[in-house]
PDB file of C-alpha atoms in Angstrom:
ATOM      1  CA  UNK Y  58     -10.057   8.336 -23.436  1.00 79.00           C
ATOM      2  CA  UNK Y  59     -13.343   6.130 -23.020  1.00 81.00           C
ATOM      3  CA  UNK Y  60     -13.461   6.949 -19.214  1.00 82.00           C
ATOM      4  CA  UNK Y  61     -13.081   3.604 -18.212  1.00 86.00           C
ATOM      5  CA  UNK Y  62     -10.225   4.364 -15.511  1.00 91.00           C
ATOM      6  CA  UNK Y  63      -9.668   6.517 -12.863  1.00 93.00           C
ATOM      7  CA  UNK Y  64      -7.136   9.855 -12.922  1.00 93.00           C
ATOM      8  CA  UNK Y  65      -4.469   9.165 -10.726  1.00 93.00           C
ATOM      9  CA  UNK Y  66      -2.105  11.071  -9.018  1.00 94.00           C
ATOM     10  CA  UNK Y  67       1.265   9.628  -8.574  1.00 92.00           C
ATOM     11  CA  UNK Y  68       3.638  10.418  -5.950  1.00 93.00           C
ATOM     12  CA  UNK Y  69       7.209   8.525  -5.759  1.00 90.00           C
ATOM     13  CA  UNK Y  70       8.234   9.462  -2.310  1.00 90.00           C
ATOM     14  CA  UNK Y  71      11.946   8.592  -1.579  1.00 87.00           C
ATOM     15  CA  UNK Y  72      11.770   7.221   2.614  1.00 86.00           C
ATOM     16  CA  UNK Y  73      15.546   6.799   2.966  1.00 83.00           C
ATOM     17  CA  UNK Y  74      15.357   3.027   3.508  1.00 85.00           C
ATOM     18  CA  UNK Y  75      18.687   1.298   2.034  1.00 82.00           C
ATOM     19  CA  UNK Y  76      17.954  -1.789   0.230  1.00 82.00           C
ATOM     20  CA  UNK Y  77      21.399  -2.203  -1.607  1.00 78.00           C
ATOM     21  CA  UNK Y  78      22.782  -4.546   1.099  1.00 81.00           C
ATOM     22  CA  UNK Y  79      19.507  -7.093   0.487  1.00 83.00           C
ATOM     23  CA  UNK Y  80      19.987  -9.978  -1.042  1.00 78.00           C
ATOM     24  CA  UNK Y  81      19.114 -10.181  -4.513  1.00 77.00           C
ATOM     25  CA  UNK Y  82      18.420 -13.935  -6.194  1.00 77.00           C
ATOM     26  CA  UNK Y  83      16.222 -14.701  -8.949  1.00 75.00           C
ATOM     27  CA  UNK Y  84      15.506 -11.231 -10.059  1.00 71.00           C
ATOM     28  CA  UNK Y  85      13.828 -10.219  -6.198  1.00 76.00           C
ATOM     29  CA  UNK Y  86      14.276  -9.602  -3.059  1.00 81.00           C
ATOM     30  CA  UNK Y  87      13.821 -12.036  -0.441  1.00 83.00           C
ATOM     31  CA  UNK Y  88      10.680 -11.510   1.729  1.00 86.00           C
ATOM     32  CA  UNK Y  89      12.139 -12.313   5.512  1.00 88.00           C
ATOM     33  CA  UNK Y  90      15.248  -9.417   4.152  1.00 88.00           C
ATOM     34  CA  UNK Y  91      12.672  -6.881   3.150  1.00 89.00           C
ATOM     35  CA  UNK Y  92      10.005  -7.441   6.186  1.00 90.00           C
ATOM     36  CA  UNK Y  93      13.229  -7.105   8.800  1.00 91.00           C
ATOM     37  CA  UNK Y  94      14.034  -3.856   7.334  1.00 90.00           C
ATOM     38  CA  UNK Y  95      10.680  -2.723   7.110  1.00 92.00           C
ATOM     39  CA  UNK Y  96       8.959  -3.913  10.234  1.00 93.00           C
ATOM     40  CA  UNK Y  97       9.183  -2.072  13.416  1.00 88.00           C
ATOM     41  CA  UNK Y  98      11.314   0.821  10.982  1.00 92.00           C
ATOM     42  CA  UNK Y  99       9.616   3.869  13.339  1.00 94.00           C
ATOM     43  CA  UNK Y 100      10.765   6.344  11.093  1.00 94.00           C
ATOM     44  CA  UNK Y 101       9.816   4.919   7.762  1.00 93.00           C
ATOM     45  CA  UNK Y 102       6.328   4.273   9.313  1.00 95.00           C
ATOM     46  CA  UNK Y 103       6.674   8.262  10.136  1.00 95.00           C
ATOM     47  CA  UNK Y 104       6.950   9.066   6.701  1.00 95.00           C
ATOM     48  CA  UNK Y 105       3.940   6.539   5.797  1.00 96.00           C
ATOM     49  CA  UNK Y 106       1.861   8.195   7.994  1.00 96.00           C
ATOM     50  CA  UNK Y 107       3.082  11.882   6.813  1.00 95.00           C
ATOM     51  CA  UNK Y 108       2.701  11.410   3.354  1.00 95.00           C
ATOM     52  CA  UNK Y 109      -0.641   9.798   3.582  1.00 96.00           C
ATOM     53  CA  UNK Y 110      -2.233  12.534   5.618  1.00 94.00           C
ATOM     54  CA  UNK Y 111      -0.644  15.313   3.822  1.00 93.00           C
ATOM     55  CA  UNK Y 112      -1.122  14.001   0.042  1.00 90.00           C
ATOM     56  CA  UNK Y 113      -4.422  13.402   0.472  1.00 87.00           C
ATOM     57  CA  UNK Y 114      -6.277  16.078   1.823  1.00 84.00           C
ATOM     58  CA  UNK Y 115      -8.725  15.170   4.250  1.00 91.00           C
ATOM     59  CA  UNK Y 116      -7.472  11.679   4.742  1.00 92.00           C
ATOM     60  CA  UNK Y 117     -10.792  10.921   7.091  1.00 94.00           C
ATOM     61  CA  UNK Y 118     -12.351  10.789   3.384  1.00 94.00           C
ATOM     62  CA  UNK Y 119      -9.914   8.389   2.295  1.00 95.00           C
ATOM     63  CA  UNK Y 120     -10.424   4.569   1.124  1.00 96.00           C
ATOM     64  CA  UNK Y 121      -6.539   3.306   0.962  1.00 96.00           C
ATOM     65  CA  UNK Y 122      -5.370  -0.046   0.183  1.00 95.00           C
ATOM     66  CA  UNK Y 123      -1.515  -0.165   1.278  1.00 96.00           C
ATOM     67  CA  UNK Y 124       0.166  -3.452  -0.124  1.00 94.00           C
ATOM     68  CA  UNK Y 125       3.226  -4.468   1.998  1.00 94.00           C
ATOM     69  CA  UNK Y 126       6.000  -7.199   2.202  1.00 92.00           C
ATOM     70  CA  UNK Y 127       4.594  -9.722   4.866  1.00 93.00           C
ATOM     71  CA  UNK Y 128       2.165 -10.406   7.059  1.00 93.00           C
ATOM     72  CA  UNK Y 129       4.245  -8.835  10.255  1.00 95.00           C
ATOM     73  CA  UNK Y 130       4.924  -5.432   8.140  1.00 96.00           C
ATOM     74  CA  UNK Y 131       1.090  -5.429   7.579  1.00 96.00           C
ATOM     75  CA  UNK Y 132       0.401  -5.757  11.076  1.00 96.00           C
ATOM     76  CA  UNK Y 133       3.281  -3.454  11.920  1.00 97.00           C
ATOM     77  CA  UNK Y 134       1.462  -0.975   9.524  1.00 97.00           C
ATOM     78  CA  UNK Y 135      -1.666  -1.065  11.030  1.00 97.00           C
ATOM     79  CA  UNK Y 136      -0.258  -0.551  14.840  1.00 97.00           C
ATOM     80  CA  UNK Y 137       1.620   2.762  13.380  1.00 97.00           C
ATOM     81  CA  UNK Y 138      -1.429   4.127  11.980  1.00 97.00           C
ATOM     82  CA  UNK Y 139      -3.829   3.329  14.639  1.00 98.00           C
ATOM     83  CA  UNK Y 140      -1.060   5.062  17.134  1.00 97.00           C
ATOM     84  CA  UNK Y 141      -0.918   8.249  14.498  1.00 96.00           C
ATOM     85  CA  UNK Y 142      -5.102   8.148  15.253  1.00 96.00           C
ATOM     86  CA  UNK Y 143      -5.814   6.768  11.136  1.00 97.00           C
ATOM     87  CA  UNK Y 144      -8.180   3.739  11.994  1.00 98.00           C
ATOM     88  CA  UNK Y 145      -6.345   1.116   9.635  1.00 98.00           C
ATOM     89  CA  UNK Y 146      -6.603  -2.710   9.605  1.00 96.00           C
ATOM     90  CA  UNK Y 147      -4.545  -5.508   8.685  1.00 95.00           C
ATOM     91  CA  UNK Y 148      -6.442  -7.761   5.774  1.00 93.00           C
ATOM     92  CA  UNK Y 149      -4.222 -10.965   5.660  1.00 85.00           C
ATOM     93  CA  UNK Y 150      -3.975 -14.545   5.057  1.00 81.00           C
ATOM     94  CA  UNK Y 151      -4.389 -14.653   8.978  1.00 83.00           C
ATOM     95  CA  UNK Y 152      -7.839 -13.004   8.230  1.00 83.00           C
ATOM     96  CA  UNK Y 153     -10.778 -15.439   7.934  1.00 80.00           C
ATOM     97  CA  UNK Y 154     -13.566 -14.476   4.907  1.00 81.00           C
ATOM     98  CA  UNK Y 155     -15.982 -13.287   7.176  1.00 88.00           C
ATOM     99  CA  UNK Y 156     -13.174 -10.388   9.127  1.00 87.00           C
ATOM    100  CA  UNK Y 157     -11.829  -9.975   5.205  1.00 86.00           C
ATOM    101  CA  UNK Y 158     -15.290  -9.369   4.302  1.00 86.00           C
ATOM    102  CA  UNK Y 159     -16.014  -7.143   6.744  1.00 94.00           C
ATOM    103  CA  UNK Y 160     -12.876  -5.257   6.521  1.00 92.00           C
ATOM    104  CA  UNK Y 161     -14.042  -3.955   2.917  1.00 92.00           C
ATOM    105  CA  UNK Y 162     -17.820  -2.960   4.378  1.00 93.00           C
ATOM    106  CA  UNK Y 163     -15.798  -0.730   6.790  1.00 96.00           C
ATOM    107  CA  UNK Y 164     -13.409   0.797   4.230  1.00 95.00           C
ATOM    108  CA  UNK Y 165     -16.219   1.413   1.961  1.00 93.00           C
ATOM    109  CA  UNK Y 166     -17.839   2.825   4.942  1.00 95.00           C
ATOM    110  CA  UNK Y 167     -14.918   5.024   5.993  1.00 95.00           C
ATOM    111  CA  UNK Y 168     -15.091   3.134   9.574  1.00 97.00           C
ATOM    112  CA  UNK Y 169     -11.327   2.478   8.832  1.00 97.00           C
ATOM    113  CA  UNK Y 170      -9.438   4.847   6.235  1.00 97.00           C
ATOM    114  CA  UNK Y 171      -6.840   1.902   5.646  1.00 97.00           C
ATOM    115  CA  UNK Y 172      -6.414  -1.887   4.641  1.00 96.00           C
ATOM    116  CA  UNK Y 173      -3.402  -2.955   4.444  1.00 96.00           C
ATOM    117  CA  UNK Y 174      -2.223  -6.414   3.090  1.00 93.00           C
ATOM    118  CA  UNK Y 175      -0.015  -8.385   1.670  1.00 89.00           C
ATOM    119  CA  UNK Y 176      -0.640 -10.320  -1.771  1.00 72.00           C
ATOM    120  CA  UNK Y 177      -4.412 -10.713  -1.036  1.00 68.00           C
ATOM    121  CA  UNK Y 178      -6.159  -7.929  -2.642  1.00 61.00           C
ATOM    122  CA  UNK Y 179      -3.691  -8.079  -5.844  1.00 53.00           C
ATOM    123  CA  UNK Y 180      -6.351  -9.565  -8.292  1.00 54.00           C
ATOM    124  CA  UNK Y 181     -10.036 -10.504  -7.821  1.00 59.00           C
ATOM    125  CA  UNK Y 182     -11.362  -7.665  -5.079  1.00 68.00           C
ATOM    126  CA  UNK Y 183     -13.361  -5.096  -6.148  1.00 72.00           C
ATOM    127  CA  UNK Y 184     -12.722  -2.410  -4.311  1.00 82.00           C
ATOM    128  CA  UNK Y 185     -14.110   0.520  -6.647  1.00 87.00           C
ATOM    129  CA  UNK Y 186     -14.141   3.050  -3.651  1.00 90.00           C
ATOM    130  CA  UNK Y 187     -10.376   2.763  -2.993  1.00 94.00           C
ATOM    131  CA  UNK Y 188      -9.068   6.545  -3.630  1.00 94.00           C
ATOM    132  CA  UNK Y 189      -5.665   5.893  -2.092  1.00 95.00           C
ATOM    133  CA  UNK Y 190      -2.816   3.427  -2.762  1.00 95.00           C
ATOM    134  CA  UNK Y 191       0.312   2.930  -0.859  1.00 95.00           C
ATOM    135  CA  UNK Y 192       3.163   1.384  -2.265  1.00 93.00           C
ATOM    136  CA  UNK Y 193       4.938  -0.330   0.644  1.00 93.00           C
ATOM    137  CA  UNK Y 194       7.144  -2.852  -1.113  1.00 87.00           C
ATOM    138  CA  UNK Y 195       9.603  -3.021  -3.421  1.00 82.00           C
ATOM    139  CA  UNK Y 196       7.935  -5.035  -6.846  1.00 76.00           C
ATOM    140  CA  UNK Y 197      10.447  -6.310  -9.535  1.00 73.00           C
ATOM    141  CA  UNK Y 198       7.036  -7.215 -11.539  1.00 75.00           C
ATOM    142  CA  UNK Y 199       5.852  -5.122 -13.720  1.00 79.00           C
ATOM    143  CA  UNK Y 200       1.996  -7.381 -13.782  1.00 81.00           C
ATOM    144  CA  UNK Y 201       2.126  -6.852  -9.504  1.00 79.00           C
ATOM    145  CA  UNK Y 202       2.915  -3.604  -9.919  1.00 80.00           C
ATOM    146  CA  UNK Y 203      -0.373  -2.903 -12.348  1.00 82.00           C
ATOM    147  CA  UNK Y 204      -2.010  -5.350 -10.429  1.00 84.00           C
ATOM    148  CA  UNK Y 205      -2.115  -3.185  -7.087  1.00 83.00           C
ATOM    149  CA  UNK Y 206      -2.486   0.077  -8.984  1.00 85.00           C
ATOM    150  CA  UNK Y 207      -5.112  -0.996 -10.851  1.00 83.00           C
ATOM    151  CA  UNK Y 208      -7.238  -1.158  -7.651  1.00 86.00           C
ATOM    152  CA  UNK Y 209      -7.576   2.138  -7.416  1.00 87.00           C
ATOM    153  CA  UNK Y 210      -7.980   2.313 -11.229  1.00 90.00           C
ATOM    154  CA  UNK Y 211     -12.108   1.927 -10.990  1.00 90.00           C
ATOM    155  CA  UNK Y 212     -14.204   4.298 -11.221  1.00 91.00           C
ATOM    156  CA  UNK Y 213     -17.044   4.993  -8.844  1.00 91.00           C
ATOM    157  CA  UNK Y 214     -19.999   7.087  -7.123  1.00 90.00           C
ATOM    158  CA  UNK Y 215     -18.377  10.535  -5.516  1.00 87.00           C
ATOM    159  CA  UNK Y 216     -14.707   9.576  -6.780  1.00 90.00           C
ATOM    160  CA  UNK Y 217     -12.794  12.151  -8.723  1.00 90.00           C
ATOM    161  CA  UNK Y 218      -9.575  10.708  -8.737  1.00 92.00           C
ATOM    162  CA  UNK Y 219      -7.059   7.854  -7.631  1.00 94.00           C
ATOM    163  CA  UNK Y 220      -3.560   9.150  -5.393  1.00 95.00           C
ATOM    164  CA  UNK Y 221      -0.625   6.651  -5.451  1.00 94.00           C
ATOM    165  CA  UNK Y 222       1.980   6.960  -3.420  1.00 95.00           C
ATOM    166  CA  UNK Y 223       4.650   4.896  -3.535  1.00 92.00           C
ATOM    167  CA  UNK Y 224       7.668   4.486  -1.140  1.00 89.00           C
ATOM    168  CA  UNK Y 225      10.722   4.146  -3.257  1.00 75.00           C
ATOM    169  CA  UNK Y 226      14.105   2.984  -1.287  1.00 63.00           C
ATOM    170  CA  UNK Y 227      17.401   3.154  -1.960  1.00 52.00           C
ATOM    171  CA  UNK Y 228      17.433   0.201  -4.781  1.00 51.00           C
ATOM    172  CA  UNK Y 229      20.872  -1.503  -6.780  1.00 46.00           C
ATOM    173  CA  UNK Y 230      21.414   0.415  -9.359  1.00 42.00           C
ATOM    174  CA  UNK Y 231      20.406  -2.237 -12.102  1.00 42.00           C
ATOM    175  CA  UNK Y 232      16.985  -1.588 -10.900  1.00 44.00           C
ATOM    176  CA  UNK Y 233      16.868   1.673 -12.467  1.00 45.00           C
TER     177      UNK Y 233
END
């Protein structure tokens, strides 16, 4: 109403990945369960790649921020979409300031069209360029959940609108 946020677009894409034979303790997931499913999964990656080139239009325009499991499906990420011909970087722990700094110059810049991470740009990054979000994990919190959507949520210079797509799996039931 006060223009304060970002339209969005939001695009729940269903990638065929089974997650009802994951462990589930403590209301989650466990990580190393998730990022063995997900890393080196060719054909999920496939329908990454797909549904970011086709949802968005022109995806050399686009500023993406895709938030995954771990560290190896990050870097697993970024090797898929650098074969597909997207320039894409991994932004991770592993990353000093200076290369996390620099990452952001270069997605502002459109050098590379994706960053993708893992519990880093959450909270405190301002990003307000980011047009694109990727869903790549599973979140059982609602505030993580926000958290990554909401940065996309800014507004900013040449910007009409945020897309979100996020990769659901085949969850437990209870999820729903």
């Amino acid at each position: 109403e006060h223009q304060y946020l970002a339209p969005f677009d939001y695009f729940g894409v269903f990638d065929g990945t089974d997650l009802r034979d994951l462990m589930w303790t403590r209301g989650a997931y466990q990580v190393a369960d998730l990022s063995r499913l997900y890393t080196g999964n060719q054909r999920r990656a496939r329908v990454v790649v797909e549904q970011f080139t086709t949802r968005y239009g022109n995806w050399r325009e686009a500023r993406a921020l895709g938030f995954c499991v771990s560290l190896e499906h990050a870097e697993f990420m970024e090797r898929e979409f650098v074969r597909a011909g997207v320039p894409a970087m991994a932004v991770t722990s592993r990353s000093g300031d200076e290369i996390r700094t620099k990452a952001i110059l270069r997605l502002r810049n459109r050098e590379v069209n994706v960053l993708f991470t893992v519990d880093l740009f959450n909270e405190g990054v301002d990003v307000p360029s980011v047009d694109l979000v990727l869903m790549l994990r599973p979140t059982e919190s609602p505030v993580v959940f926000f958290q990554q959507l909401g940065r996309g949520l800014r507004r900013a210079d040449g910007k009409a609108r945020l897309a979100v797509i996020d990769l659901v799996g085949n969850h437990r039931s209870f999820l729903l």
